[in-house]
């Protein structure tokens, strides 16, 4: 027993034998568990699983804008870049330039868009938070269409009643938060 204790750097204590290597393994395992939990939480979608399970993920934005009344009541998840906000009584309307959704349902920064849509919130939103160029992901029910003017063009907007949404932090407007590389970074002002 003593030779085994010396190999593992063990020492007796009141409740048995404590081995340093076992203690080190426990500490390492805790750090691994914490790292895995952080990584998994950073990959979680921003819309609840309950709403995602109710949504029709096969509907494309092109299908929705082609005939919004056909999909009235359907739960969808879409996103894009905020390009306008207006208040009407106790409601807020967001005008959003649709963009494809990527990982975690985050709108991808690209020149690709299939149009615009309106999101109706049953509350007053702060225009400083929901300002132009912020990225947003929205889950909600299709309410149909609404006509509005864009300059002189009569535009047919898809209207979505807000159920859940996620406004992306300012630092996450494009690309990944994690960057790998070697070199020197020069910042010029």
mmCIF file of C-alpha atoms in Angstrom:
data_model
loop_
_atom_site.group_PDB
_atom_site.id
_atom_site.type_symbol
_atom_site.label_atom_id
_atom_site.label_comp_id
_atom_site.label_asym_id
_atom_site.label_seq_id
_atom_site.Cartn_x
_atom_site.Cartn_y
_atom_site.Cartn_z
ATOM 1 C CA UNK A 1 0.000 0.000 0.000
ATOM 2 C CA UNK A 2 2.830 2.427 0.861
ATOM 3 C CA UNK A 3 4.614 1.832 -2.457
ATOM 4 C CA UNK A 4 1.324 2.424 -4.318
ATOM 5 C CA UNK A 5 0.758 5.649 -2.368
ATOM 6 C CA UNK A 6 4.242 6.897 -3.312
ATOM 7 C CA UNK A 7 3.676 6.284 -7.051
ATOM 8 C CA UNK A 8 0.473 8.304 -7.063
ATOM 9 C CA UNK A 9 1.608 10.906 -4.532
ATOM 10 C CA UNK A 10 -1.123 9.908 -2.104
ATOM 11 C CA UNK A 11 -1.518 10.829 1.500
ATOM 12 C CA UNK A 12 -3.816 9.478 4.163
ATOM 13 C CA UNK A 13 -6.433 11.745 5.723
ATOM 14 C CA UNK A 14 -9.387 11.225 8.075
ATOM 15 C CA UNK A 15 -11.817 9.927 5.415
ATOM 16 C CA UNK A 16 -9.411 7.724 3.513
ATOM 17 C CA UNK A 17 -6.615 8.357 1.056
ATOM 18 C CA UNK A 18 -6.330 11.441 -1.172
ATOM 19 C CA UNK A 19 -4.198 11.166 -4.293
ATOM 20 C CA UNK A 20 -2.887 14.296 -5.975
ATOM 21 C CA UNK A 21 -3.198 12.761 -9.442
ATOM 22 C CA UNK A 22 -6.866 11.968 -8.803
ATOM 23 C CA UNK A 23 -7.372 15.533 -7.545
ATOM 24 C CA UNK A 24 -5.689 16.874 -10.686
ATOM 25 C CA UNK A 25 -7.952 14.700 -12.841
ATOM 26 C CA UNK A 26 -11.027 16.045 -11.034
ATOM 27 C CA UNK A 27 -9.899 19.638 -11.624
ATOM 28 C CA UNK A 28 -9.119 18.922 -15.287
ATOM 29 C CA UNK A 29 -12.489 17.210 -15.746
ATOM 30 C CA UNK A 30 -14.307 20.192 -14.230
ATOM 31 C CA UNK A 31 -12.574 22.562 -16.666
ATOM 32 C CA UNK A 32 -13.430 20.289 -19.581
ATOM 33 C CA UNK A 33 -17.076 20.202 -18.462
ATOM 34 C CA UNK A 34 -17.183 23.998 -18.137
ATOM 35 C CA UNK A 35 -15.613 24.421 -21.593
ATOM 36 C CA UNK A 36 -18.122 22.015 -23.169
ATOM 37 C CA UNK A 37 -21.044 23.825 -21.505
ATOM 38 C CA UNK A 38 -19.819 27.206 -22.763
ATOM 39 C CA UNK A 39 -19.364 25.873 -26.291
ATOM 40 C CA UNK A 40 -22.789 24.242 -26.332
ATOM 41 C CA UNK A 41 -24.532 27.333 -25.002
ATOM 42 C CA UNK A 42 -22.863 29.485 -27.657
ATOM 43 C CA UNK A 43 -24.335 27.192 -30.322
ATOM 44 C CA UNK A 44 -27.900 27.269 -28.992
ATOM 45 C CA UNK A 45 -30.552 28.849 -31.213
ATOM 46 C CA UNK A 46 -31.896 32.240 -30.137
ATOM 47 C CA UNK A 47 -35.521 31.170 -30.605
ATOM 48 C CA UNK A 48 -37.073 28.741 -28.115
ATOM 49 C CA UNK A 49 -37.370 25.071 -29.016
ATOM 50 C CA UNK A 50 -41.137 25.274 -28.462
ATOM 51 C CA UNK A 51 -41.551 27.981 -31.114
ATOM 52 C CA UNK A 52 -39.077 26.300 -33.464
ATOM 53 C CA UNK A 53 -41.057 23.065 -33.245
ATOM 54 C CA UNK A 54 -44.236 24.944 -34.234
ATOM 55 C CA UNK A 55 -42.603 26.802 -37.131
ATOM 56 C CA UNK A 56 -42.679 25.723 -40.753
ATOM 57 C CA UNK A 57 -38.979 25.700 -41.621
ATOM 58 C CA UNK A 58 -39.609 24.568 -45.189
ATOM 59 C CA UNK A 59 -41.411 27.769 -46.205
ATOM 60 C CA UNK A 60 -39.141 30.110 -48.124
ATOM 61 C CA UNK A 61 -39.383 33.869 -47.986
ATOM 62 C CA UNK A 62 -40.113 33.881 -51.738
ATOM 63 C CA UNK A 63 -43.169 31.636 -51.187
ATOM 64 C CA UNK A 64 -44.384 33.818 -48.350
ATOM 65 C CA UNK A 65 -44.217 37.101 -50.263
ATOM 66 C CA UNK A 66 -45.732 35.542 -53.383
ATOM 67 C CA UNK A 67 -48.983 34.757 -51.537
ATOM 68 C CA UNK A 68 -48.965 35.903 -47.881
ATOM 69 C CA UNK A 69 -52.704 35.301 -47.362
ATOM 70 C CA UNK A 70 -52.283 31.603 -48.169
ATOM 71 C CA UNK A 71 -49.923 31.251 -45.195
ATOM 72 C CA UNK A 72 -51.942 33.348 -42.726
ATOM 73 C CA UNK A 73 -51.479 31.884 -39.221
ATOM 74 C CA UNK A 74 -48.312 29.952 -40.117
ATOM 75 C CA UNK A 75 -45.480 30.292 -37.597
ATOM 76 C CA UNK A 76 -42.220 31.263 -39.275
ATOM 77 C CA UNK A 77 -38.684 32.270 -38.328
ATOM 78 C CA UNK A 78 -37.105 34.972 -40.479
ATOM 79 C CA UNK A 79 -34.559 37.698 -40.051
ATOM 80 C CA UNK A 80 -32.638 40.523 -41.568
ATOM 81 C CA UNK A 81 -31.491 44.079 -41.069
ATOM 82 C CA UNK A 82 -33.770 46.714 -39.529
ATOM 83 C CA UNK A 83 -34.351 49.573 -41.969
ATOM 84 C CA UNK A 84 -37.207 51.403 -40.247
ATOM 85 C CA UNK A 85 -39.291 51.724 -37.101
ATOM 86 C CA UNK A 86 -42.629 53.399 -36.507
ATOM 87 C CA UNK A 87 -45.095 53.595 -33.635
ATOM 88 C CA UNK A 88 -48.860 53.345 -33.957
ATOM 89 C CA UNK A 89 -50.973 53.620 -30.779
ATOM 90 C CA UNK A 90 -49.588 50.938 -28.454
ATOM 91 C CA UNK A 91 -47.784 49.043 -31.222
ATOM 92 C CA UNK A 92 -44.420 49.216 -32.908
ATOM 93 C CA UNK A 93 -43.789 48.318 -36.532
ATOM 94 C CA UNK A 94 -40.322 47.274 -37.674
ATOM 95 C CA UNK A 95 -39.438 47.325 -41.348
ATOM 96 C CA UNK A 96 -36.809 44.679 -42.029
ATOM 97 C CA UNK A 97 -34.738 43.915 -45.117
ATOM 98 C CA UNK A 98 -34.841 40.105 -45.310
ATOM 99 C CA UNK A 99 -31.537 38.269 -45.294
ATOM 100 C CA UNK A 100 -30.855 34.524 -45.216
ATOM 101 C CA UNK A 101 -30.471 32.989 -41.779
ATOM 102 C CA UNK A 102 -27.303 31.162 -40.884
ATOM 103 C CA UNK A 103 -26.096 29.309 -37.828
ATOM 104 C CA UNK A 104 -28.181 29.940 -34.682
ATOM 105 C CA UNK A 105 -30.746 31.669 -36.965
ATOM 106 C CA UNK A 106 -28.529 34.735 -37.285
ATOM 107 C CA UNK A 107 -29.064 36.854 -40.419
ATOM 108 C CA UNK A 108 -26.084 36.606 -42.735
ATOM 109 C CA UNK A 109 -24.458 39.809 -43.874
ATOM 110 C CA UNK A 110 -24.694 39.764 -47.638
ATOM 111 C CA UNK A 111 -26.158 41.567 -50.616
ATOM 112 C CA UNK A 112 -28.682 38.733 -50.941
ATOM 113 C CA UNK A 113 -32.245 39.686 -50.042
ATOM 114 C CA UNK A 114 -35.627 38.665 -51.382
ATOM 115 C CA UNK A 115 -37.475 41.717 -50.147
ATOM 116 C CA UNK A 116 -38.808 43.408 -47.071
ATOM 117 C CA UNK A 117 -41.197 42.479 -44.319
ATOM 118 C CA UNK A 118 -42.956 44.183 -41.425
ATOM 119 C CA UNK A 119 -42.990 42.938 -37.851
ATOM 120 C CA UNK A 120 -45.847 44.070 -35.616
ATOM 121 C CA UNK A 121 -45.121 44.241 -31.881
ATOM 122 C CA UNK A 122 -47.942 44.772 -29.368
ATOM 123 C CA UNK A 123 -45.746 47.105 -27.339
ATOM 124 C CA UNK A 124 -43.680 50.249 -27.680
ATOM 125 C CA UNK A 125 -40.041 49.520 -28.535
ATOM 126 C CA UNK A 126 -37.166 51.905 -27.974
ATOM 127 C CA UNK A 127 -36.008 53.236 -31.367
ATOM 128 C CA UNK A 128 -32.484 53.645 -30.036
ATOM 129 C CA UNK A 129 -32.226 49.896 -29.416
ATOM 130 C CA UNK A 130 -34.178 48.823 -32.520
ATOM 131 C CA UNK A 131 -32.410 51.258 -34.808
ATOM 132 C CA UNK A 132 -31.465 50.973 -38.438
ATOM 133 C CA UNK A 133 -28.797 48.467 -39.451
ATOM 134 C CA UNK A 134 -29.271 46.235 -36.370
ATOM 135 C CA UNK A 135 -29.691 42.546 -37.172
ATOM 136 C CA UNK A 136 -32.828 40.838 -35.900
ATOM 137 C CA UNK A 137 -34.258 37.327 -35.910
ATOM 138 C CA UNK A 138 -38.030 37.081 -35.537
ATOM 139 C CA UNK A 139 -40.424 34.215 -34.901
ATOM 140 C CA UNK A 140 -44.083 34.972 -35.375
ATOM 141 C CA UNK A 141 -47.344 34.330 -37.145
ATOM 142 C CA UNK A 142 -47.985 35.431 -40.703
ATOM 143 C CA UNK A 143 -50.779 38.009 -40.726
ATOM 144 C CA UNK A 144 -50.922 38.546 -44.467
ATOM 145 C CA UNK A 145 -49.804 41.554 -46.491
ATOM 146 C CA UNK A 146 -49.793 45.319 -46.145
ATOM 147 C CA UNK A 147 -49.180 47.912 -48.816
ATOM 148 C CA UNK A 148 -46.834 50.833 -48.148
ATOM 149 C CA UNK A 149 -45.009 53.297 -50.329
ATOM 150 C CA UNK A 150 -41.244 53.102 -50.842
ATOM 151 C CA UNK A 151 -40.623 56.493 -52.451
ATOM 152 C CA UNK A 152 -43.187 56.242 -55.274
ATOM 153 C CA UNK A 153 -43.325 52.441 -55.430
ATOM 154 C CA UNK A 154 -46.370 50.706 -53.921
ATOM 155 C CA UNK A 155 -44.722 47.803 -52.074
ATOM 156 C CA UNK A 156 -46.485 44.674 -50.819
ATOM 157 C CA UNK A 157 -44.980 43.766 -47.417
ATOM 158 C CA UNK A 158 -45.289 40.427 -45.669
ATOM 159 C CA UNK A 159 -46.636 41.130 -42.143
ATOM 160 C CA UNK A 160 -45.531 39.020 -39.187
ATOM 161 C CA UNK A 161 -47.031 39.275 -35.695
ATOM 162 C CA UNK A 162 -44.157 39.090 -33.234
ATOM 163 C CA UNK A 163 -43.989 36.052 -30.955
ATOM 164 C CA UNK A 164 -40.253 35.959 -30.145
ATOM 165 C CA UNK A 165 -37.255 37.866 -31.401
ATOM 166 C CA UNK A 166 -33.580 38.348 -30.849
ATOM 167 C CA UNK A 167 -31.756 41.559 -31.654
ATOM 168 C CA UNK A 168 -28.096 40.774 -32.215
ATOM 169 C CA UNK A 169 -25.471 42.634 -30.183
ATOM 170 C CA UNK A 170 -23.738 45.444 -32.009
ATOM 171 C CA UNK A 171 -20.380 43.657 -32.048
ATOM 172 C CA UNK A 172 -21.943 40.688 -33.836
ATOM 173 C CA UNK A 173 -23.079 42.494 -36.967
ATOM 174 C CA UNK A 174 -21.020 40.250 -39.186
ATOM 175 C CA UNK A 175 -18.731 37.288 -39.109
ATOM 176 C CA UNK A 176 -17.632 35.243 -36.167
ATOM 177 C CA UNK A 177 -16.664 36.589 -32.759
ATOM 178 C CA UNK A 178 -13.706 34.210 -32.773
ATOM 179 C CA UNK A 179 -10.693 34.928 -34.950
ATOM 180 C CA UNK A 180 -7.590 32.842 -35.305
ATOM 181 C CA UNK A 181 -4.366 33.937 -36.899
ATOM 182 C CA UNK A 182 -0.789 34.977 -36.572
ATOM 183 C CA UNK A 183 0.511 38.397 -37.364
ATOM 184 C CA UNK A 184 0.431 42.048 -36.457
ATOM 185 C CA UNK A 185 -2.735 44.073 -36.588
ATOM 186 C CA UNK A 186 -2.382 47.777 -37.313
ATOM 187 C CA UNK A 187 -5.275 50.086 -36.611
ATOM 188 C CA UNK A 188 -5.184 53.410 -38.403
ATOM 189 C CA UNK A 189 -7.432 56.274 -37.468
#
